Coordinates of C-alpha atoms in Angstrom, one line a residue:
M26 CA 9.0 8.9 26.3
P27 CA 10.6 5.4 26.5
L28 CA 13.7 4.7 24.6
S29 CA 12.9 1.7 22.4
R30 CA 15.1 -0.2 20.1
R31 CA 13.1 1.2 17.1
T32 CA 13.7 4.6 18.2
L33 CA 17.4 4.4 18.6
L34 CA 17.8 2.7 15.3
T35 CA 15.8 5.4 13.7
A36 CA 17.9 8.0 15.3
M37 CA 21.1 6.3 14.2
A38 CA 20.2 6.2 10.7
A39 CA 18.6 9.6 10.2
T40 CA 21.2 11.8 12.2
P41 CA 23.8 13.6 10.1
V42 CA 27.3 12.3 10.1
L43 CA 29.5 15.3 10.1
A44 CA 32.2 15.5 12.7
P45 CA 31.9 17.6 15.7
V46 CA 33.8 21.1 15.3
G47 CA 34.2 22.3 18.9
T48 CA 32.2 23.4 21.9
A49 CA 31.5 27.2 21.2
H50 CA 28.5 27.2 23.5
A51 CA 28.1 25.2 26.8
A52 CA 26.2 21.9 27.1
V53 CA 22.9 22.1 29.0
P54 CA 21.3 19.0 30.2
Q55 CA 17.9 18.4 28.7
A56 CA 14.6 16.8 29.6
A57 CA 14.7 13.1 29.3
V58 CA 13.8 12.3 25.5
P59 CA 15.5 9.5 23.4
Q60 CA 18.7 11.1 22.0
A61 CA 20.0 10.6 18.6
V62 CA 23.4 9.1 18.4
V63 CA 25.9 11.4 16.3
P64 CA 28.9 9.6 14.8
Q65 CA 32.3 11.2 15.1
A66 CA 33.0 11.3 11.3
G67 CA 31.4 10.7 8.1
P68 CA 30.6 12.4 4.6
A69 CA 30.0 16.1 4.3
V70 CA 27.7 15.6 1.5
W71 CA 24.4 13.5 1.6
P72 CA 23.7 10.8 -1.0
A73 CA 20.9 11.1 -3.3
A74 CA 17.5 12.0 -1.7
V75 CA 15.1 9.3 -0.3
T76 CA 11.8 10.9 -0.5
L77 CA 8.3 10.1 0.6
P78 CA 5.4 9.9 -1.6
A79 CA 3.5 13.3 -1.8
G80 CA 0.6 11.9 0.2
H81 CA 2.3 10.2 3.0
R82 CA 2.4 12.0 6.2
F83 CA 4.8 11.9 9.4
D84 CA 3.3 10.0 12.2
L85 CA 2.9 12.9 15.0
K86 CA 2.1 10.3 17.5
A87 CA 5.6 8.5 17.1
E88 CA 8.4 8.9 19.6
P89 CA 10.4 11.6 18.6
V90 CA 14.5 11.6 18.9
D91 CA 16.5 14.6 20.4
L92 CA 18.7 15.6 17.7
L93 CA 21.3 17.6 19.5
G94 CA 21.3 15.8 22.9
R95 CA 21.1 19.2 24.7
E96 CA 19.7 22.6 24.4
I97 CA 22.2 24.9 22.6
L98 CA 23.0 28.6 22.6
L99 CA 23.0 30.2 19.2
D100 CA 24.9 33.4 18.4
Q101 CA 22.0 35.6 19.7
T102 CA 20.2 35.1 23.0
R103 CA 16.7 35.5 21.2
V104 CA 14.3 32.9 20.4
H105 CA 15.1 30.9 17.1
Q106 CA 11.9 31.6 15.0
Q107 CA 12.6 28.8 12.2
V108 CA 15.0 26.2 11.3
A109 CA 16.0 24.9 7.7
F110 CA 18.5 22.3 6.6
D111 CA 20.7 22.2 3.4
P112 CA 19.8 19.4 1.3
V113 CA 23.2 18.5 0.2
T114 CA 25.6 19.2 3.2
G115 CA 23.0 18.5 6.0
L116 CA 23.9 21.6 7.9
A117 CA 21.1 23.3 10.0
Y118 CA 20.3 27.1 9.6
A119 CA 18.5 28.8 12.5
V120 CA 17.3 32.3 12.3
Q121 CA 16.4 34.6 15.2
L122 CA 16.3 38.2 16.0
I123 CA 19.5 40.1 16.8
S124 CA 20.0 40.6 20.5
D125 CA 19.3 44.0 22.0
G126 CA 22.8 45.7 22.6
R127 CA 24.5 43.7 19.8
V128 CA 26.4 46.3 17.7
L129 CA 27.5 45.0 14.3
A130 CA 30.6 45.5 12.6
D131 CA 29.5 48.7 10.5
E132 CA 27.5 50.1 13.4
T133 CA 28.4 52.5 15.9
G134 CA 26.7 53.2 19.3
T135 CA 23.6 51.1 20.6
L136 CA 20.1 50.8 19.7
P137 CA 17.2 51.3 21.8
K138 CA 15.5 48.2 23.5
D139 CA 13.3 46.1 21.2
E140 CA 14.6 48.3 18.1
R141 CA 15.8 45.1 16.3
G142 CA 12.4 43.5 16.4
R143 CA 11.0 46.8 15.1
R144 CA 13.3 47.0 12.3
G145 CA 13.2 43.2 11.5
D146 CA 16.9 42.7 11.8
L147 CA 17.9 39.0 11.8
C148 CA 20.9 36.7 12.3
V149 CA 21.2 33.4 10.6
N150 CA 23.1 30.9 12.2
Q151 CA 25.0 27.9 10.5
V152 CA 24.9 25.0 13.0
A153 CA 26.7 21.6 12.8
P154 CA 25.0 18.4 13.9
D155 CA 26.5 18.5 17.3
G156 CA 25.1 22.2 17.9
T157 CA 28.3 24.1 17.3
V158 CA 27.6 27.4 15.6
L159 CA 29.9 27.4 12.6
A160 CA 29.1 30.8 11.1
V161 CA 26.5 33.4 11.3
M162 CA 25.2 36.0 8.8
Y163 CA 23.3 39.3 9.5
L164 CA 20.2 40.3 7.6
R165 CA 18.9 43.8 8.6
G166 CA 15.2 45.1 7.8
F167 CA 14.1 41.6 6.7
G168 CA 11.3 40.7 9.3
H169 CA 10.7 38.4 12.2
G170 CA 12.1 35.1 10.5
G171 CA 9.0 32.9 10.7
G172 CA 9.7 31.2 7.4
L173 CA 13.0 29.8 6.2
G174 CA 14.2 27.5 3.4
V175 CA 17.7 26.4 2.0
E176 CA 18.4 25.7 -1.5
H177 CA 21.9 24.4 -2.3
V178 CA 23.3 25.8 -5.9
D179 CA 26.6 24.9 -7.1
G180 CA 28.2 24.7 -3.8
T181 CA 26.4 27.7 -2.2
P182 CA 23.4 27.5 0.2
W183 CA 20.8 30.0 -0.6
L184 CA 18.3 31.3 1.9
W185 CA 14.5 31.9 1.2
L186 CA 12.8 34.1 3.8
E187 CA 10.8 37.2 4.4
T188 CA 12.3 40.6 3.4
D189 CA 11.4 44.2 3.0
A190 CA 9.9 44.8 6.6
D191 CA 8.5 48.1 7.5
R192 CA 9.8 49.6 10.7
V193 CA 7.0 49.9 13.3
A194 CA 6.9 52.6 15.9
D195 CA 7.5 52.3 19.6
D196 CA 4.2 52.5 21.4
G197 CA 6.0 53.8 24.4
D198 CA 4.8 50.9 26.6
P199 CA 7.8 49.1 28.1
A200 CA 5.9 45.9 28.3
T201 CA 5.3 45.8 24.6
H202 CA 7.5 44.2 22.2
E203 CA 6.7 45.6 18.8
I204 CA 7.7 43.2 16.0
T205 CA 7.6 43.9 12.3
Y206 CA 7.3 41.3 9.5
G207 CA 8.3 41.1 5.8
K208 CA 5.9 41.7 2.9
H209 CA 7.9 40.0 0.2
I210 CA 10.0 36.8 -0.4
G211 CA 13.8 37.1 -0.6
R212 CA 16.5 34.9 -1.7
V213 CA 20.0 35.6 -0.6
A214 CA 23.5 33.5 -0.6
F215 CA 24.5 32.6 2.8
K216 CA 27.9 34.2 3.1
P217 CA 29.5 33.7 6.7
G218 CA 30.3 37.0 8.6
T219 CA 28.5 39.3 6.1
I220 CA 25.8 42.0 6.8
V221 CA 23.1 42.4 4.1
D222 CA 20.3 45.0 4.3
A223 CA 16.9 44.6 2.7
G224 CA 16.9 46.3 -0.7
S225 CA 20.4 45.3 -1.4
P226 CA 21.2 44.0 -5.0
L227 CA 22.5 40.8 -3.3
V228 CA 18.7 39.9 -2.5
E229 CA 16.3 38.4 -5.1
V230 CA 13.1 39.8 -4.3
F231 CA 9.7 38.1 -5.0
D232 CA 6.2 39.5 -4.6
P233 CA 3.8 36.7 -5.1
V234 CA 0.8 38.5 -3.3
P235 CA 1.1 42.1 -3.8
G236 CA -0.3 44.1 -0.8
A237 CA 0.0 41.1 1.5
T238 CA 1.7 41.3 4.9
A239 CA 3.5 38.6 7.3
V240 CA 4.7 36.8 4.2
T241 CA 6.7 33.7 4.7
P242 CA 8.0 30.9 2.7
S243 CA 8.7 27.2 2.9
L244 CA 10.7 25.0 0.4
D245 CA 10.0 21.5 -0.4
V246 CA 13.0 20.8 -2.8
D247 CA 12.2 16.7 -2.7
H248 CA 9.1 17.7 -4.6
G249 CA 10.0 20.9 -6.5
R250 CA 7.6 23.4 -4.8
I251 CA 7.6 26.5 -2.6
A252 CA 4.9 27.3 -0.4
V253 CA 3.9 31.0 0.7
R254 CA 1.9 31.9 3.9
Q255 CA 0.4 35.5 3.7
V256 CA -2.2 37.7 5.4
P257 CA -4.1 39.5 2.7
A258 CA -5.4 42.9 2.9
S259 CA -8.7 41.6 4.1
G260 CA -9.6 37.9 5.2
P261 CA -7.8 35.1 6.9
A262 CA -4.2 34.2 6.5
E263 CA -3.5 31.7 3.4
Y264 CA -1.0 29.3 2.3
R265 CA -0.2 29.3 -1.5
V266 CA 1.8 26.3 -3.0
Y267 CA 3.5 26.9 -6.4
D268 CA 6.0 24.9 -8.6
L269 CA 9.5 26.1 -7.7
D270 CA 11.0 26.8 -11.0
A271 CA 7.9 28.6 -12.1
F272 CA 8.0 30.9 -9.0
K273 CA 11.7 31.7 -9.7
S274 CA 10.5 32.8 -13.2
R275 CA 7.8 34.9 -11.4
A276 CA 4.9 33.0 -12.6
F277 CA 2.8 33.3 -9.4
T278 CA -0.2 31.1 -10.1
P279 CA -0.7 29.0 -7.3
V280 CA -1.3 25.2 -7.9
H281 CA -3.1 24.9 -4.4
S282 CA -4.3 27.3 -1.8
V283 CA -5.4 26.5 2.0
T284 CA -6.9 28.7 4.3
A285 CA -4.8 28.9 7.5
K286 CA -6.4 28.0 10.9
Y287 CA -5.2 28.9 14.5
R288 CA -2.4 30.9 15.6
T289 CA 0.9 29.8 13.8
Q290 CA 4.4 29.8 15.3
A291 CA 6.1 28.1 12.5
W292 CA 5.2 25.9 9.5
C293 CA 6.4 24.1 6.6
L294 CA 5.3 22.3 3.2
Y295 CA 6.2 18.6 2.5
G296 CA 4.5 16.9 -0.3
N297 CA 0.7 17.5 -0.5
L298 CA 0.7 18.4 3.2
I299 CA 1.4 21.5 5.2
Y300 CA 2.5 21.1 8.8
Q301 CA 2.0 24.1 11.2
N302 CA 2.8 24.3 14.9
E303 CA 1.7 26.8 17.5
G304 CA 2.2 27.1 21.5
S305 CA 3.4 29.7 23.9
A306 CA 5.7 29.3 26.8
Y307 CA 4.7 28.1 30.2
S308 CA 3.1 30.7 32.6
A309 CA 0.8 31.0 35.3
T310 CA -2.1 30.9 32.7
N311 CA -0.5 28.2 30.6
P312 CA 1.2 25.7 33.0
S313 CA 2.5 22.2 32.0
P314 CA 1.8 20.5 29.8
G315 CA 1.2 23.7 27.9
N316 CA -0.5 24.4 24.7
S317 CA 1.8 23.3 22.1
W318 CA -0.3 21.9 19.1
W319 CA 0.4 20.5 15.5
T320 CA -2.0 21.1 12.7
V321 CA -1.9 19.4 9.2
Y322 CA -3.5 20.3 6.1
D323 CA -4.1 18.5 2.8
V324 CA -3.2 20.9 0.1
L325 CA -5.1 19.0 -2.5
T326 CA -8.7 19.5 -0.6
G327 CA -7.7 22.5 1.6
K328 CA -8.9 20.7 4.5
E329 CA -7.3 20.2 8.0
V330 CA -6.5 16.4 8.2
E331 CA -5.1 16.1 11.7
R332 CA -4.8 18.2 14.8
T333 CA -2.6 16.7 17.7
F334 CA -1.2 18.0 20.9
N335 CA 2.5 17.8 21.2
A336 CA 3.8 16.1 24.3
T337 CA 7.4 16.3 23.5
A338 CA 9.8 17.3 26.3
L339 CA 7.3 18.5 28.7
G340 CA 10.1 19.1 31.4
L341 CA 11.8 21.8 29.3
S342 CA 12.2 25.2 30.9
H343 CA 10.3 27.8 29.2
R344 CA 9.4 25.5 26.4
E345 CA 8.0 27.8 23.7
T346 CA 7.1 26.3 20.5
E347 CA 9.4 27.3 17.7
A348 CA 10.3 25.8 14.3
I349 CA 9.1 23.2 12.2
T350 CA 10.7 21.8 9.0
V351 CA 11.4 18.6 7.1
R352 CA 15.0 17.5 6.7
R353 CA 16.8 15.2 4.1
T354 CA 18.8 12.5 5.6
P355 CA 20.5 9.2 4.1
A356 CA 17.6 7.0 5.6
G357 CA 14.8 9.3 4.3
P358 CA 12.9 12.7 5.2
Q359 CA 12.6 13.6 8.8
L360 CA 10.2 16.0 10.4
V361 CA 12.2 18.4 12.7
F362 CA 10.5 20.7 15.3
G363 CA 11.7 22.7 18.3
F364 CA 11.3 24.6 21.6
A365 CA 13.0 27.8 22.8
T366 CA 14.0 27.5 26.6
Q367 CA 15.9 28.9 29.3
E368 CA 16.4 32.5 30.3
K369 CA 18.8 33.2 27.6
R370 CA 16.9 31.4 25.0
H371 CA 18.3 28.2 23.9
M372 CA 17.4 26.0 21.0
A373 CA 16.2 22.2 21.4
L374 CA 15.4 20.4 18.4
Y375 CA 13.5 17.0 17.9
G376 CA 12.9 14.6 15.0
I377 CA 10.2 12.1 13.8
S378 CA 11.0 9.7 11.0
A379 CA 8.0 7.5 11.3
T380 CA 5.2 8.1 8.8
T381 CA 1.7 6.9 8.3
V382 CA 0.5 5.4 5.0
P383 CA -2.7 7.3 3.8
W384 CA -6.0 5.8 2.6
T385 CA -6.7 6.5 -1.0
D386 CA -10.0 6.4 -2.8
L387 CA -10.8 3.6 -5.3
A388 CA -13.0 3.8 -8.3
Y389 CA -16.0 1.6 -8.2
D390 CA -19.1 0.5 -10.3
P391 CA -22.0 2.8 -10.3
A392 CA -24.1 0.0 -9.8
Y393 CA -23.1 0.0 -6.0
T394 CA -23.4 2.8 -3.5
A395 CA -21.3 3.5 -0.4
T396 CA -21.6 6.2 2.3
D397 CA -18.6 8.5 2.5
S398 CA -17.1 6.9 5.7
Y399 CA -17.4 3.4 4.1
R400 CA -16.4 4.3 0.5
P401 CA -13.8 1.8 -1.1
Q402 CA -10.1 2.7 -0.2
Y403 CA -6.7 1.1 -0.1
R404 CA -3.3 1.9 1.4
Q405 CA -0.1 0.4 0.2
S406 CA 3.2 -0.2 2.1
G407 CA 5.8 -2.2 0.2
D408 CA 4.1 -5.3 -1.1
R409 CA 1.2 -5.1 1.4
V410 CA -2.1 -3.7 0.4
D411 CA -4.9 -3.1 2.7
L412 CA -8.5 -2.7 1.4
R413 CA -11.7 -1.3 3.2
L414 CA -15.2 -0.8 2.0
R415 CA -18.9 -1.3 2.6
V416 CA -21.1 -1.3 -0.4
T417 CA -25.0 -1.9 -1.4
R418 CA -26.5 -2.7 -4.7
V419 CA -28.3 0.3 -6.0
D420 CA -31.0 -2.1 -7.3
G421 CA -31.5 -3.8 -4.0
K422 CA -31.2 -7.1 -5.7
A423 CA -29.3 -10.1 -4.1
W424 CA -25.6 -10.7 -4.5
T425 CA -24.5 -13.3 -6.8
S426 CA -21.3 -15.5 -6.1
G427 CA -18.5 -14.5 -8.2
E428 CA -19.8 -10.8 -8.7
T429 CA -16.9 -8.2 -9.4
I430 CA -17.3 -5.3 -7.1
L431 CA -14.3 -3.2 -8.7
T432 CA -11.0 -3.5 -10.3
L433 CA -7.9 -2.5 -8.8
P434 CA -5.3 -0.4 -10.5
S435 CA -2.1 -2.2 -11.9
Q436 CA 0.2 -1.5 -8.9
L437 CA -2.2 -3.2 -6.6
R438 CA -2.7 -6.4 -8.4
P439 CA -1.2 -9.6 -6.9
S440 CA 1.1 -12.0 -8.7
R441 CA -1.5 -14.7 -8.0
T442 CA -5.0 -14.9 -6.5
Q443 CA -5.3 -14.0 -2.9
G444 CA -8.2 -14.7 -0.5
M445 CA -9.7 -12.6 2.2
V446 CA -12.6 -12.7 4.5
G447 CA -15.2 -10.0 4.8
T448 CA -18.6 -9.3 6.5
A449 CA -22.3 -8.9 5.5
T450 CA -25.5 -7.3 6.8
G451 CA -27.0 -8.8 9.9
A452 CA -30.4 -7.4 9.2
G453 CA -32.2 -10.6 8.9
T454 CA -31.6 -11.1 5.2
I455 CA -29.0 -13.7 5.5
T456 CA -28.7 -17.1 7.5
G457 CA -25.6 -18.6 8.8
P458 CA -22.2 -16.8 9.8
L459 CA -22.1 -13.1 9.0
T460 CA -18.7 -13.4 6.9
T461 CA -18.2 -13.7 3.1
R462 CA -15.2 -14.9 1.1
W463 CA -13.5 -12.2 -1.2
E464 CA -10.8 -12.9 -3.8
V465 CA -8.5 -10.2 -5.7
M466 CA -7.5 -11.6 -9.0
P467 CA -4.0 -11.1 -10.9
D468 CA -6.0 -9.1 -13.5
G469 CA -7.2 -6.5 -10.5
Q470 CA -10.7 -7.9 -10.2
L471 CA -12.0 -7.6 -6.7
R472 CA -15.0 -10.5 -6.3
I473 CA -17.2 -11.7 -3.5
Y474 CA -18.1 -15.4 -3.3
D475 CA -21.3 -16.4 -1.4
E476 CA -23.9 -19.0 -2.6
R477 CA -26.6 -17.7 -0.2
A478 CA -28.2 -14.9 -2.4
F479 CA -28.7 -12.4 0.3
A480 CA -29.5 -8.6 0.0
G481 CA -28.0 -5.6 2.0
W482 CA -24.4 -4.5 2.5
I483 CA -21.2 -6.4 2.0
A484 CA -17.9 -4.9 3.7
L485 CA -14.4 -5.9 3.8
D486 CA -11.5 -4.7 6.1
A487 CA -8.5 -6.9 5.2
G488 CA -5.1 -7.2 3.6
Y489 CA -3.1 -9.2 1.1
F490 CA 0.3 -9.2 -0.7
T491 CA 1.1 -8.4 -4.0
S492 CA 3.9 -10.8 -4.2

């Protein structure tokens, strides 16, 4: 993807500004992707959050930036499953299974191959913006690490993730990697160098869907929500969205629910949207460009609103889709996603800051009718408003000049009358140009002006400025 001036400026604005702390892990060249510029010094605390309206979504077709500038090795050599960012300090937290053969401070001897995965033993890495691993914490018996959120309370980062995994048995097949998953949601303070076991009083446990398996969370602190992905005792996987304060009080009535589609590698909630990614590593049956896909759901409707192929960094070695989250930056929120790569699994992270403005339905008089694909809608970006519609009179009569089609809500009303050009039916009921004049008034009335008294549909796809 070419490096444009817009991409570079976006990267500079959205990259954390903490000073590098060292080079604990070797730098490895990465595939050619525009790189974020990491300043050498700056504040360790973000300013107040710049949030997106709940309905706006990240533009998955925009150019991503390389957040780390290279593929980094975390504390373990296993795949990173999910990443989350502290909303106050901007530090990243990456979760991965503990490596085979790694012996913790309170352990003796070694475990059998894949035993960490069968037990759900996790390592959480605290990572600086330059890719340096600052600290780690170990969580035994928690799960696979497919969900992670960070909440900052009084100077302490609190991790939200799955917990209470049941160990799965070894099936005896050396080619099989048995993996367990958590069945509850846990909240635990990140304390560098500590080891915490599932069931410890240090872990606050939530059971929003009793009997569910593969339970993972996502935090949206900007909008005060938490979402849970779970697989019920019967039926497909489901996302449930809760008010965060209510959830912490154990009021587990979801405000929205969405049926999950496709295989999920990682997912996150932001506003009214759930972003889900999937994809496996390159292989003989999955050669480049691979099978990495994004899926976006609208939690208000429960519908899939976008499914887009991810063509980022196709030249990475291994290139296994892992992690997706939204981080807070001084310039606004940024969608962050990653890949695991290389033989000893490294982490590569990328970010998208560009967003798309959604179309929103407008109420209109029942004297008019419109098909679903041409219903009156608007979208607003700053003081620019775009309108689109195609309507027909229910009574079939001719249009009258100056007729009001609908009245716009107050935030869309211009400071002075604005004119636009629309189109009209070409079905033989009109003579002359197939255009019509429209005006939007300071009181919000949208009117059509045409003296030809024709019947049929009229349409508008144009914009104006409120000031």
